[in-house]
Short mmCIF file of C-alpha atoms in Angstrom, two decimals:
data_model
loop_
_atom_site.label_atom_id
_atom_site.label_comp_id
_atom_site.label_asym_id
_atom_site.label_seq_id
_atom_site.Cartn_x
_atom_site.Cartn_y
_atom_site.Cartn_z
CA UNK C 1 -54.13 -146.64 125.06
CA UNK C 2 -52.22 -143.38 125.46
CA UNK C 3 -49.38 -144.44 123.13
CA UNK C 4 -51.78 -145.68 120.47
CA UNK C 5 -53.56 -142.32 120.45
CA UNK C 6 -50.27 -140.52 119.97
CA UNK C 7 -49.16 -142.83 117.16
CA UNK C 8 -52.17 -142.03 115.00
CA UNK C 9 -50.31 -139.00 113.62
CA UNK C 10 -46.82 -140.48 113.67
CA UNK C 11 -46.34 -140.29 109.88
CA UNK C 12 -47.08 -136.58 109.88
CA UNK C 13 -44.54 -135.88 112.59
CA UNK C 14 -41.79 -138.28 111.57
CA UNK C 15 -41.65 -137.00 108.01
CA UNK C 16 -40.85 -133.50 109.23
CA UNK C 17 -37.37 -132.15 108.49
CA UNK C 18 -34.85 -132.26 111.28
CA UNK C 19 -32.40 -129.52 112.10
CA UNK C 20 -30.74 -128.37 108.87
CA UNK C 21 -27.83 -126.83 110.74
CA UNK C 22 -26.53 -130.18 112.07
CA UNK C 23 -23.02 -130.70 110.68
CA UNK C 24 -23.02 -134.47 111.10
CA UNK C 25 -25.71 -137.04 111.48
CA UNK C 26 -24.94 -138.56 114.86
CA UNK C 27 -27.24 -141.48 115.53
CA UNK C 28 -28.79 -141.21 118.98
CA UNK C 29 -28.38 -144.12 121.37
CA UNK C 30 -32.16 -144.44 121.87
CA UNK C 31 -33.41 -143.57 118.40
CA UNK C 32 -36.69 -145.46 118.75
CA UNK C 33 -37.42 -143.72 122.05
CA UNK C 34 -36.66 -140.30 120.56
CA UNK C 35 -38.97 -140.90 117.61
CA UNK C 36 -41.79 -141.89 119.91
CA UNK C 37 -41.00 -138.94 122.16
CA UNK C 38 -41.13 -136.50 119.26
CA UNK C 39 -44.53 -137.84 118.17
CA UNK C 40 -45.81 -137.21 121.69
CA UNK C 41 -44.09 -133.81 121.81
CA UNK C 42 -45.73 -132.69 118.58
CA UNK C 43 -49.17 -133.79 119.74
CA UNK C 44 -48.74 -131.77 122.94
CA UNK C 45 -47.60 -128.76 120.93
CA UNK C 46 -50.72 -128.95 118.76
CA UNK C 47 -52.81 -128.78 121.92
CA UNK C 48 -50.93 -125.62 122.99
CA UNK C 49 -49.72 -127.32 126.17
CA UNK C 50 -46.91 -125.66 128.13
CA UNK C 51 -43.94 -128.03 127.95
CA UNK C 52 -40.90 -128.03 130.20
CA UNK C 53 -37.65 -129.97 130.29
CA UNK C 54 -38.78 -131.98 133.31
CA UNK C 55 -41.88 -133.21 131.50
CA UNK C 56 -39.96 -134.13 128.32
CA UNK C 57 -37.28 -136.00 130.28
CA UNK C 58 -39.82 -137.88 132.40
CA UNK C 59 -41.77 -138.88 129.31
CA UNK C 60 -38.56 -140.12 127.66
CA UNK C 61 -37.79 -142.27 130.70
CA UNK C 62 -41.32 -143.65 130.61
CA UNK C 63 -41.02 -144.63 126.94
CA UNK C 64 -37.53 -146.03 127.50
CA UNK C 65 -38.80 -148.30 130.27
CA UNK C 66 -41.61 -149.50 128.01
CA UNK C 67 -39.29 -150.49 125.13
CA UNK C 68 -36.23 -151.64 127.09
CA UNK C 69 -34.97 -155.01 125.92
CA UNK C 70 -32.83 -157.63 127.57
CA UNK C 71 -29.14 -156.87 127.34
CA UNK C 72 -29.60 -153.12 126.89
CA UNK C 73 -27.48 -151.04 129.23
CA UNK C 74 -29.21 -148.54 131.47
CA UNK C 75 -29.48 -145.15 129.79
CA UNK C 76 -29.42 -141.92 131.78
CA UNK C 77 -31.41 -139.11 130.24
CA UNK C 78 -28.97 -136.38 131.19
CA UNK C 79 -29.15 -132.65 130.40
CA UNK C 80 -26.63 -133.36 127.63
CA UNK C 81 -28.95 -135.89 126.03
CA UNK C 82 -31.86 -133.45 126.31
CA UNK C 83 -29.82 -130.72 124.65
CA UNK C 84 -28.96 -133.09 121.80
CA UNK C 85 -32.57 -134.19 121.41
CA UNK C 86 -33.75 -130.57 121.15
CA UNK C 87 -31.07 -129.79 118.57
CA UNK C 88 -31.94 -132.83 116.48
CA UNK C 89 -35.61 -131.90 116.39
CA UNK C 90 -35.21 -128.09 116.31
CA UNK C 91 -36.85 -127.53 119.67
CA UNK C 92 -36.24 -124.20 121.34
CA UNK C 93 -37.52 -122.27 124.34
CA UNK C 94 -40.02 -119.51 123.63
CA UNK C 95 -41.79 -117.04 125.87
CA UNK C 96 -45.55 -116.79 125.63
CA UNK C 97 -46.94 -113.28 125.29
CA UNK C 98 -50.52 -112.15 125.65
CA UNK C 99 -53.73 -114.07 125.86
CA UNK C 100 -55.03 -114.63 122.33
CA UNK C 101 -53.85 -116.58 119.32
CA UNK C 102 -53.64 -113.40 117.30
CA UNK C 103 -51.15 -111.73 119.63
CA UNK C 104 -47.85 -110.97 117.96
CA UNK C 105 -44.84 -112.74 119.46
CA UNK C 106 -42.12 -110.23 120.21
CA UNK C 107 -38.47 -110.98 119.57
CA UNK C 108 -36.31 -111.39 122.66
CA UNK C 109 -33.08 -109.53 123.37
CA UNK C 110 -30.27 -111.99 123.94
CA UNK C 111 -28.08 -112.16 127.07
CA UNK C 112 -25.21 -111.00 124.84
CA UNK C 113 -27.08 -107.81 123.94
CA UNK C 114 -27.92 -107.24 127.61
CA UNK C 115 -24.28 -107.69 128.60
CA UNK C 116 -23.18 -105.14 126.00
CA UNK C 117 -25.90 -102.72 127.06
CA UNK C 118 -24.73 -102.84 130.69
CA UNK C 119 -21.11 -102.28 129.64
CA UNK C 120 -22.00 -99.32 127.43
CA UNK C 121 -23.89 -97.61 130.23
CA UNK C 122 -21.62 -98.57 133.12
CA UNK C 123 -24.14 -100.79 134.88
CA UNK C 124 -23.01 -103.28 137.50
CA UNK C 125 -24.75 -105.91 139.59
CA UNK C 126 -25.09 -105.43 143.32
CA UNK C 127 -26.54 -107.94 145.78
CA UNK C 128 -29.84 -106.99 147.36
CA UNK C 129 -31.34 -109.30 149.93
CA UNK C 130 -35.07 -109.25 149.30
CA UNK C 131 -37.19 -106.37 150.44
CA UNK C 132 -34.86 -105.94 153.38
CA UNK C 133 -32.46 -104.02 151.14
CA UNK C 134 -34.88 -101.07 150.99
CA UNK C 135 -35.74 -100.98 154.71
CA UNK C 136 -34.35 -98.05 156.66
CA UNK C 137 -34.00 -98.80 160.36
CA UNK C 138 -34.20 -95.52 162.28
CA UNK C 139 -33.28 -95.15 165.94
CA UNK C 140 -36.97 -94.99 166.81
CA UNK C 141 -37.72 -98.22 164.94
CA UNK C 142 -34.66 -99.92 166.46
CA UNK C 143 -35.89 -98.97 169.92
CA UNK C 144 -39.33 -100.44 169.22
CA UNK C 145 -37.80 -103.65 167.92
CA UNK C 146 -35.65 -103.91 171.04
CA UNK C 147 -38.77 -103.60 173.21
CA UNK C 148 -40.40 -106.31 171.10
CA UNK C 149 -37.38 -108.60 171.53
CA UNK C 150 -37.50 -108.15 175.29
CA UNK C 151 -41.20 -108.96 175.28
CA UNK C 152 -40.62 -112.12 173.23
CA UNK C 153 -37.91 -113.26 175.65
CA UNK C 154 -40.51 -113.32 178.42
CA UNK C 155 -42.50 -116.03 176.63
CA UNK C 156 -41.75 -119.68 176.13
CA UNK C 157 -40.82 -120.16 172.41
CA UNK C 158 -43.77 -122.54 172.04
CA UNK C 159 -46.07 -119.66 173.02
CA UNK C 160 -44.85 -117.10 170.46
CA UNK C 161 -46.72 -117.04 167.12
CA UNK C 162 -46.60 -115.10 163.87
CA UNK C 163 -49.41 -114.74 161.32
CA UNK C 164 -49.24 -113.14 157.91
CA UNK C 165 -51.33 -113.18 154.75
CA UNK C 166 -50.13 -113.81 151.23
CA UNK C 167 -51.84 -113.67 147.86
CA UNK C 168 -51.66 -116.86 145.82
CA UNK C 169 -52.47 -117.03 142.09
CA UNK C 170 -53.34 -120.68 142.41
CA UNK C 171 -53.56 -121.44 138.67
CA UNK C 172 -50.44 -119.59 137.60
CA UNK C 173 -48.13 -121.57 135.33
CA UNK C 174 -44.62 -120.83 134.01
CA UNK C 175 -44.43 -118.28 131.23
CA UNK C 176 -42.00 -120.14 128.99
CA UNK C 177 -42.54 -123.29 126.96
CA UNK C 178 -40.47 -125.62 124.80
CA UNK C 179 -41.60 -125.72 121.17
CA UNK C 180 -40.44 -126.16 117.59
CA UNK C 181 -42.01 -122.84 116.67
CA UNK C 182 -43.12 -119.62 118.32
CA UNK C 183 -46.51 -120.01 119.92
CA UNK C 184 -49.20 -117.62 121.03
CA UNK C 185 -49.74 -117.22 124.71
CA UNK C 186 -52.62 -117.77 127.03
CA UNK C 187 -54.05 -115.21 129.42
CA UNK C 188 -52.44 -115.50 132.83
CA UNK C 189 -55.00 -116.66 135.35
CA UNK C 190 -56.06 -113.89 137.72
CA UNK C 191 -57.82 -116.22 140.12
CA UNK C 192 -56.27 -115.74 143.51
CA UNK C 193 -56.61 -116.81 147.10
CA UNK C 194 -55.61 -114.94 150.20
CA UNK C 195 -54.00 -117.35 152.64
CA UNK C 196 -53.15 -116.51 156.24
CA UNK C 197 -50.42 -118.77 157.63
CA UNK C 198 -49.75 -119.06 161.36
CA UNK C 199 -47.13 -120.97 163.33
CA UNK C 200 -45.19 -120.70 166.54
CA UNK C 201 -41.46 -120.22 166.94
CA UNK C 202 -40.59 -123.89 167.43
CA UNK C 203 -42.90 -125.39 164.77
CA UNK C 204 -44.70 -127.39 167.44
CA UNK C 205 -47.94 -125.73 166.38
CA UNK C 206 -48.99 -124.89 162.82
CA UNK C 207 -52.58 -123.71 162.46
CA UNK C 208 -54.72 -124.78 159.49
CA UNK C 209 -54.38 -122.29 156.60
CA UNK C 210 -56.99 -119.52 156.78
CA UNK C 211 -58.13 -119.43 153.14
CA UNK C 212 -60.17 -116.60 151.59
CA UNK C 213 -61.81 -117.08 148.18
CA UNK C 214 -64.44 -115.24 146.16
CA UNK C 215 -67.08 -117.90 146.62
CA UNK C 216 -68.62 -119.44 149.69
CA UNK C 217 -69.36 -122.75 147.96
CA UNK C 218 -67.22 -123.20 144.83
CA UNK C 219 -68.57 -125.64 142.29
CA UNK C 220 -65.37 -127.69 142.56
CA UNK C 221 -66.47 -128.56 146.11
CA UNK C 222 -70.19 -129.07 145.55
CA UNK C 223 -69.70 -131.34 142.53
CA UNK C 224 -67.54 -133.58 144.74
CA UNK C 225 -70.22 -133.61 147.46
CA UNK C 226 -67.88 -132.03 150.01
CA UNK C 227 -70.18 -130.78 152.76
CA UNK C 228 -67.80 -129.91 155.59
CA UNK C 229 -64.88 -127.83 154.35
CA UNK C 230 -63.08 -128.31 157.67
CA UNK C 231 -62.47 -131.88 156.52
CA UNK C 232 -60.10 -130.45 153.91
CA UNK C 233 -57.86 -129.24 156.74
CA UNK C 234 -58.44 -125.52 156.18
CA UNK C 235 -60.51 -122.64 157.51
CA UNK C 236 -62.60 -121.50 154.54
CA UNK C 237 -63.89 -117.93 154.24
CA UNK C 238 -65.05 -115.76 151.38
CA UNK C 239 -65.81 -112.28 150.16
CA UNK C 240 -66.19 -110.70 146.74
CA UNK C 241 -62.51 -109.63 146.46
CA UNK C 242 -60.95 -112.60 148.25
CA UNK C 243 -58.98 -110.49 150.70
CA UNK C 244 -58.63 -110.07 154.44
CA UNK C 245 -61.07 -107.62 156.04
CA UNK C 246 -61.62 -106.58 159.64
CA UNK C 247 -64.60 -108.92 159.86
CA UNK C 248 -62.56 -111.90 158.64
CA UNK C 249 -59.59 -110.93 160.79
CA UNK C 250 -61.79 -111.01 163.86
CA UNK C 251 -63.05 -114.43 162.76
CA UNK C 252 -59.42 -115.51 162.62
CA UNK C 253 -58.75 -114.19 166.13
CA UNK C 254 -61.75 -116.04 167.53
CA UNK C 255 -60.50 -119.29 165.97
CA UNK C 256 -56.95 -118.62 167.17
CA UNK C 257 -58.10 -117.95 170.73
CA UNK C 258 -60.14 -121.15 170.72
CA UNK C 259 -57.17 -123.10 169.33
CA UNK C 260 -54.63 -122.02 171.97
CA UNK C 261 -57.17 -122.49 174.76
CA UNK C 262 -57.79 -126.08 173.68
CA UNK C 263 -54.01 -126.58 173.66
CA UNK C 264 -53.97 -125.63 177.34
CA UNK C 265 -51.89 -122.48 176.87
CA UNK C 266 -52.53 -119.74 179.39
CA UNK C 267 -50.93 -116.77 177.65
CA UNK C 268 -49.56 -116.54 174.10
CA UNK C 269 -48.01 -113.77 172.01
CA UNK C 270 -49.24 -113.25 168.43
CA UNK C 271 -47.05 -111.06 166.22
CA UNK C 272 -48.71 -109.23 163.32
CA UNK C 273 -47.86 -106.60 160.74
CA UNK C 274 -49.65 -103.25 160.77
CA UNK C 275 -51.91 -104.04 157.81
CA UNK C 276 -55.04 -101.87 157.81
CA UNK C 277 -57.29 -104.91 158.10
CA UNK C 278 -55.64 -106.03 161.34
CA UNK C 279 -57.97 -104.06 163.58
CA UNK C 280 -59.62 -105.51 166.65
CA UNK C 281 -63.04 -103.99 167.20
CA UNK C 282 -65.64 -106.31 168.69
CA UNK C 283 -63.60 -109.32 169.86
CA UNK C 284 -60.99 -107.57 172.02
CA UNK C 285 -62.82 -108.34 175.32
CA UNK C 286 -62.80 -112.04 174.46
CA UNK C 287 -59.05 -112.34 173.90
CA UNK C 288 -58.13 -113.57 177.36
CA UNK C 289 -55.26 -115.82 176.29
CA UNK C 290 -53.95 -114.00 173.22
CA UNK C 291 -51.78 -110.89 173.41
CA UNK C 292 -51.39 -109.02 170.11
CA UNK C 293 -48.23 -107.13 169.21
CA UNK C 294 -47.70 -105.27 165.94
CA UNK C 295 -44.47 -104.67 164.07
CA UNK C 296 -43.53 -101.07 163.30
CA UNK C 297 -44.47 -99.98 159.76
CA UNK C 298 -42.30 -101.05 156.82
CA UNK C 299 -39.93 -103.40 158.66
CA UNK C 300 -41.63 -106.77 158.30
CA UNK C 301 -39.28 -107.77 155.46
CA UNK C 302 -36.48 -107.73 158.03
CA UNK C 303 -38.14 -108.77 161.26
CA UNK C 304 -41.27 -110.79 160.49
CA UNK C 305 -40.48 -114.54 160.32
CA UNK C 306 -43.19 -115.21 157.74
CA UNK C 307 -41.53 -112.68 155.43
CA UNK C 308 -38.06 -114.07 156.14
CA UNK C 309 -38.59 -117.25 154.16
CA UNK C 310 -41.58 -119.21 155.49
CA UNK C 311 -44.08 -117.87 152.97
CA UNK C 312 -41.53 -118.12 150.17
CA UNK C 313 -40.87 -121.78 151.03
CA UNK C 314 -44.61 -122.46 151.16
CA UNK C 315 -45.15 -120.98 147.70
CA UNK C 316 -42.19 -122.89 146.27
CA UNK C 317 -43.64 -126.20 147.42
CA UNK C 318 -47.11 -125.21 146.21
CA UNK C 319 -45.75 -124.34 142.74
CA UNK C 320 -43.94 -127.67 142.68
CA UNK C 321 -47.22 -129.47 143.29
CA UNK C 322 -48.96 -127.40 140.60
CA UNK C 323 -46.38 -128.42 138.00
CA UNK C 324 -46.49 -132.07 139.06
CA UNK C 325 -50.29 -132.09 138.89
CA UNK C 326 -50.25 -130.54 135.42
CA UNK C 327 -47.70 -133.08 134.22
CA UNK C 328 -49.83 -135.89 135.59
CA UNK C 329 -52.96 -134.58 133.85
CA UNK C 330 -51.17 -134.03 130.56
CA UNK C 331 -49.78 -137.56 130.60
CA UNK C 332 -53.33 -138.86 131.08
CA UNK C 333 -54.75 -136.62 128.33
CA UNK C 334 -56.82 -134.66 130.84
CA UNK C 335 -57.49 -130.95 131.00
CA UNK C 336 -54.41 -129.58 132.82
CA UNK C 337 -56.44 -126.80 134.44
CA UNK C 338 -56.20 -126.73 138.23
CA UNK C 339 -59.48 -126.22 140.09
CA UNK C 340 -59.91 -124.76 143.56
CA UNK C 341 -60.39 -128.17 145.19
CA UNK C 342 -57.03 -129.37 143.85
CA UNK C 343 -55.46 -126.05 144.85
CA UNK C 344 -56.66 -126.46 148.44
CA UNK C 345 -55.23 -129.98 148.55
CA UNK C 346 -51.86 -128.66 147.38
CA UNK C 347 -52.00 -125.78 149.87
CA UNK C 348 -52.50 -128.28 152.68
CA UNK C 349 -49.70 -130.57 151.49
CA UNK C 350 -47.25 -127.69 151.08
CA UNK C 351 -48.04 -126.27 154.51
CA UNK C 352 -48.43 -129.41 156.61
CA UNK C 353 -45.93 -131.76 154.97
CA UNK C 354 -43.21 -129.71 153.27
CA UNK C 355 -42.52 -126.74 155.53
CA UNK C 356 -40.00 -128.35 157.84
CA UNK C 357 -39.24 -127.52 161.43
CA UNK C 358 -35.72 -126.45 160.49
CA UNK C 359 -37.08 -124.02 157.87
CA UNK C 360 -39.38 -122.36 160.39
CA UNK C 361 -36.73 -122.19 163.12
CA UNK C 362 -34.15 -120.72 160.76
CA UNK C 363 -36.58 -118.08 159.55
CA UNK C 364 -37.28 -117.05 163.13
CA UNK C 365 -33.54 -116.77 163.73
CA UNK C 366 -33.07 -114.85 160.51
CA UNK C 367 -35.76 -112.39 161.63
CA UNK C 368 -33.33 -111.19 164.34
CA UNK C 369 -36.07 -111.45 166.96
CA UNK C 370 -34.18 -114.26 168.67
CA UNK C 371 -31.05 -113.23 170.54
CA UNK C 372 -29.58 -116.58 171.51
CA UNK C 373 -29.03 -120.04 170.10
CA UNK C 374 -30.33 -121.36 173.40
CA UNK C 375 -33.85 -120.34 172.39
CA UNK C 376 -33.80 -122.31 169.14
CA UNK C 377 -31.40 -125.25 169.52
CA UNK C 378 -30.60 -128.01 167.04
CA UNK C 379 -29.93 -125.68 164.13
CA UNK C 380 -27.14 -126.75 161.81
CA UNK C 381 -25.80 -123.57 160.27
CA UNK C 382 -27.47 -120.33 159.33
CA UNK C 383 -28.71 -121.32 155.89
CA UNK C 384 -32.16 -119.86 155.22
CA UNK C 385 -32.60 -120.65 151.52
CA UNK C 386 -35.60 -122.92 151.16
CA UNK C 387 -35.02 -126.41 149.87
CA UNK C 388 -38.33 -125.94 148.09
CA UNK C 389 -36.82 -123.31 145.77
CA UNK C 390 -34.03 -125.70 144.78
CA UNK C 391 -36.50 -128.52 144.24
CA UNK C 392 -38.74 -126.30 142.14
CA UNK C 393 -35.74 -125.08 140.15
CA UNK C 394 -34.85 -128.67 139.33
CA UNK C 395 -38.39 -129.22 138.11
CA UNK C 396 -38.29 -126.09 135.95
CA UNK C 397 -34.61 -126.53 135.15
CA UNK C 398 -32.91 -125.72 131.90
CA UNK C 399 -35.84 -124.21 130.05
CA UNK C 400 -33.40 -122.41 127.83
CA UNK C 401 -31.76 -124.17 124.91
CA UNK C 402 -28.13 -124.88 125.72
CA UNK C 403 -25.59 -122.91 123.71
CA UNK C 404 -28.32 -120.67 122.30
CA UNK C 405 -27.89 -117.00 123.26
CA UNK C 406 -31.53 -116.20 122.55
CA UNK C 407 -32.86 -118.43 125.31
CA UNK C 408 -33.43 -116.96 128.75
CA UNK C 409 -33.19 -119.03 131.90
CA UNK C 410 -36.49 -119.25 133.76
CA UNK C 411 -35.86 -118.60 137.44
CA UNK C 412 -37.87 -120.48 140.07
CA UNK C 413 -37.78 -117.36 142.23
CA UNK C 414 -39.68 -115.45 139.55
CA UNK C 415 -42.33 -118.16 139.47
CA UNK C 416 -42.66 -118.16 143.27
CA UNK C 417 -42.61 -114.38 143.69
CA UNK C 418 -44.87 -113.64 140.70
CA UNK C 419 -46.18 -110.10 140.90
CA UNK C 420 -48.42 -108.61 138.24
CA UNK C 421 -49.24 -104.98 138.97
CA UNK C 422 -52.44 -105.20 136.97
CA UNK C 423 -53.63 -108.09 139.12
CA UNK C 424 -52.47 -107.14 142.61
CA UNK C 425 -54.26 -104.29 144.35
CA UNK C 426 -51.82 -101.81 145.78
CA UNK C 427 -52.74 -99.63 148.79
CA UNK C 428 -52.47 -96.45 146.72
CA UNK C 429 -54.92 -97.90 144.18
CA UNK C 430 -57.74 -98.56 146.65
CA UNK C 431 -60.98 -96.81 145.84
CA UNK C 432 -63.27 -95.45 148.56
CA UNK C 433 -65.54 -98.48 148.27
CA UNK C 434 -62.54 -100.77 148.70
CA UNK C 435 -61.40 -98.92 151.82
CA UNK C 436 -64.87 -99.10 153.30
CA UNK C 437 -65.05 -102.82 152.67
CA UNK C 438 -61.58 -103.34 154.12
CA UNK C 439 -61.79 -101.11 157.19
CA UNK C 440 -65.44 -100.78 158.21
CA UNK C 441 -66.89 -103.79 160.01
CA UNK C 442 -70.27 -104.68 158.53
CA UNK C 443 -73.10 -106.79 159.84
CA UNK C 444 -72.44 -109.33 157.12
CA UNK C 445 -69.91 -110.10 154.46
CA UNK C 446 -71.19 -109.71 150.93
CA UNK C 447 -70.12 -112.74 148.93
CA UNK C 448 -71.27 -114.70 145.89
CA UNK C 449 -72.68 -118.05 146.97
CA UNK C 450 -71.00 -120.08 144.22
CA UNK C 451 -69.18 -119.78 140.93
CA UNK C 452 -70.68 -120.64 137.54
CA UNK C 453 -71.76 -124.23 137.39
CA UNK C 454 -70.13 -126.07 134.52
CA UNK C 455 -71.24 -129.22 132.76
CA UNK C 456 -69.11 -131.58 134.84
CA UNK C 457 -70.93 -134.54 136.27
CA UNK C 458 -70.96 -134.41 140.08
CA UNK C 459 -68.94 -137.00 141.93
CA UNK C 460 -71.17 -139.60 143.52
CA UNK C 461 -71.06 -140.05 147.28
CA UNK C 462 -68.49 -142.62 148.34
CA UNK C 463 -70.12 -145.39 150.36
CA UNK C 464 -68.52 -146.83 153.48
CA UNK C 465 -68.18 -150.15 151.67
CA UNK C 466 -66.19 -148.49 148.86
CA UNK C 467 -64.01 -146.65 151.38
CA UNK C 468 -63.21 -149.85 153.29
CA UNK C 469 -62.44 -151.64 150.01
CA UNK C 470 -60.02 -148.87 149.00
CA UNK C 471 -58.28 -149.14 152.38
CA UNK C 472 -58.00 -152.90 151.94
CA UNK C 473 -56.08 -152.30 148.71
CA UNK C 474 -53.78 -149.79 150.42
CA UNK C 475 -53.26 -152.19 153.31
CA UNK C 476 -52.31 -155.02 150.95
CA UNK C 477 -49.88 -152.73 149.11
CA UNK C 478 -48.17 -151.79 152.37
CA UNK C 479 -48.04 -155.39 153.58
CA UNK C 480 -46.38 -156.46 150.33
CA UNK C 481 -43.79 -153.69 150.53
CA UNK C 482 -40.15 -154.49 151.24
CA UNK C 483 -40.01 -151.37 153.42
CA UNK C 484 -40.98 -151.30 157.10
CA UNK C 485 -44.60 -150.09 157.00
CA UNK C 486 -45.75 -151.15 160.49
CA UNK C 487 -46.42 -147.59 161.67
CA UNK C 488 -48.44 -146.72 158.57
CA UNK C 489 -50.45 -149.95 158.83
CA UNK C 490 -51.46 -149.01 162.37
CA UNK C 491 -52.77 -145.72 161.02
CA UNK C 492 -54.75 -147.64 158.39
CA UNK C 493 -56.39 -149.63 161.19
CA UNK C 494 -57.38 -146.39 162.93
CA UNK C 495 -58.89 -145.06 159.70
CA UNK C 496 -60.86 -148.28 159.24
CA UNK C 497 -62.28 -147.98 162.75
CA UNK C 498 -63.14 -144.32 162.15
CA UNK C 499 -65.07 -145.23 158.98
CA UNK C 500 -66.93 -147.94 160.88
CA UNK C 501 -67.87 -145.44 163.61
CA UNK C 502 -69.08 -142.90 161.05
CA UNK C 503 -71.19 -145.58 159.41
CA UNK C 504 -72.62 -146.74 162.74
CA UNK C 505 -73.52 -143.19 163.77
CA UNK C 506 -75.34 -142.59 160.50
CA UNK C 507 -77.41 -145.75 161.05
CA UNK C 508 -78.54 -144.90 164.60
CA UNK C 509 -82.34 -144.99 164.61
CA UNK C 510 -83.96 -141.77 165.75
CA UNK C 511 -86.39 -141.77 168.68
CA UNK C 512 -89.91 -141.54 167.29
CA UNK C 513 -90.66 -138.65 169.67
CA UNK C 514 -87.97 -136.57 167.96
CA UNK C 515 -90.18 -136.24 164.89
CA UNK C 516 -92.83 -134.44 166.98
CA UNK C 517 -90.61 -132.13 169.07
CA UNK C 518 -90.42 -129.46 166.39
CA UNK C 519 -94.21 -129.42 166.12
CA UNK C 520 -94.59 -129.04 169.89
CA UNK C 521 -91.99 -126.27 169.98
CA UNK C 522 -93.73 -124.38 167.19
CA UNK C 523 -97.06 -124.56 169.00
CA UNK C 524 -95.53 -122.93 172.07
CA UNK C 525 -94.22 -119.95 170.17
#
């Protein structure tokens, strides 16, 4: 179905001129695959879809597998093949600028020009290690950190936690695209979440992400009939600016206290930065298990574990899922836009599945709060670079055209650490109203109830019969697998029993007297 839709315009695309600068006509090994790939590529370009090397290569492999014939040797779609394909079909890498089709596309300065510019003005490159390069550690700060280290050493590593917030532009996509011509850009999405991540030193306890959005009940949830947001594995909160306030911070502390109590912990240490919203006003008397300690100002880039790589790794994995989801939607001719429901799913996967124990332990070591290897054993080396960055880089890899000086390499770190000064509120830019909302606890949080309802048809409620049938299919798939799936099959059995219990509870007949209790209660008021 998908291929037939692409082939409708094949004559238009295949009659286009190829690269006039080619000195010899070298027949590609998979000419039929390349022709089909170019038809697909052109159709995607007409739809103004952001295209990356990973998507083009994956699509080529898909078409190759569909046309492979007996006796054909296996073909590897290497970076060299991709470079040749782009040269044959005059495909280059362009940066998108602006938000409207009428925006002028500016010419880029080549790496050669930049190299000459640096030579002419005596510029050299020096290594700077994140924000830590700009942190000045005074004797006073060093003394405070030493006191903090001594305090941490008095706690079991399982009982030491760190929490920090990060802003996440959950719909952000890469700013460069492959194309046969310069293309107008699209407005970068300004929709953001604030996510508070919390874990202990040993990664034996990772709390559900504390997610703050503009809306209490986004349409993406209501149209899917999701009634309990806790079932998504997150703590959902909202206010008009989607940021952490004193009121929400105290909500977090209440949930944290409840969490560690249920875990049977008698006394825990929670490390926090000195953000203005981290004020404890009304809940302090109720924090019987939790002890709060704050880092000195302006040193979290060096000493806070979350800032030493955990948040960066989380964002790298989230961006990887965003790209994969977009590629999946594009291949199915769906709108590649990510909605908040899908974003929450990817947040959960990135946090619960991809942030490894070794990543968290290494970041705690890198924070210099841990004095001995005895506290965090089983660490192989001091490497702190997230595997997620490397994986994301492979997915974004080679966006520039090989051997073309006008193409600029798109760095995965730029995608992960995206900062747009017009989108991110800086402390110096806060208006009086913003400060009041951030610092002054109010009786209630002002928040829009929901976003604009679109024309999407709501998802019907899934019946227990449909859920059991879906599990039966999964169970059969696992039973037919050549891999050892015994452990997973046991989990499937538990899920089946849970669905049966949920169904049974919903069918319990109410006592007839219960229908009259509310009437009796009202009469006694």
